[in-house]
């Protein structure tokens, strides 16, 4: 029961000799003009290479960071153009004037060993406002639109939403297809038992995901700071841990729904606590789930890790979003790394989503042992919440 049948895949479209606009997520970290992590550029290559093999006239576009004006040169895609040129072995021309008249000519007259890269789409005023004017201007220059910017599909921006609606020949690239197939499998065809591990700071960020997964997931593991609100909902002491008082009632309701539906639920049974969140802060492990006054929970303890291992044992599908503790600050990374290790050793189909969770798995050196790492944290969570995402809706062609 997939929602993706009316979206064309790049291989279904005729690109031969066509002017093809490809929206990518080339939003890489850049420090002093140097790209510090090129994962997103690497992720975009299969789609670009396919279009090159098809002899398309290729124009690439992406946002980068959050520039306030086009004068914010640290948000220029210039370093990306240079790197793409090296990786693809073609000349990559950076086109600065997104609203200028020259675009159509440039996009039409590219030779076989040239690719056009539009400068940061957010330099154009209308991008984040989903401007019809910007979209219409761009649409006149292209025959085909491909979106492969998974990390941006939840945003109603001009190059993601308004533009594709104006180009009848449109579809998704390799990266989006892989992401959507995986997330769709989680929602509609997950092998059971299906376990979801949720952590991170805010319950409020994750409530919609829990609700949408409620009927599909058999085992919920709740850790990280969001667990303290669930403990508070059971009148367990949480000391000075981060909790969301205004979400305690919501947590109570969710606990009741887990109970009525007979879900397996793992909440922390012990914690690593400290008086402040600083590197190597003096810390202790609590004997129970209760956290004494003036102490705050910063990681799950060993009893909790053992309970999680046991609960995940039979799982055939595991989705993980949100670290189990303040993993950026040692020694509070242990619980998160242990969970990453458990996943890496499980034979289940394992998917990790969420910016910080993906970083945690990478820090643990276990990225390669997962079946899928979702590159777009916000986009993957919104998809699992059951929301309609603008960039996906705009690609549909059935009416
Ligand atoms: P993701 O980006 O994977 O969706 P979130 O953004 O929801 O994850 O949460 C990640 C953050 O949660 C991390 O910065 C981590 O330090 C923090 N965190 C998790 N547990 C705790 C805790 N017990 N106390 C303080 N911060 C925590
Ligand atoms: Mg985050």
PDB file of C-alpha atoms and ligand atoms in Angstrom, residues 354-357, ligand 2:
ATOM      1  CA  UNK A 354      17.522  12.262  12.728  1.00  0.00           C
ATOM      2  CA  UNK A 355      20.537  14.548  12.496  1.00  0.00           C
ATOM      3  CA  UNK A 356      21.952  13.908  15.964  1.00  0.00           C
ATOM      4  CA  UNK A 357      21.183  10.181  15.937  1.00  0.00           C
TER       5      UNK A 357
HETATM    6 MG1  LIG B   2      18.465  17.108  16.395  1.00  0.00          MG
END
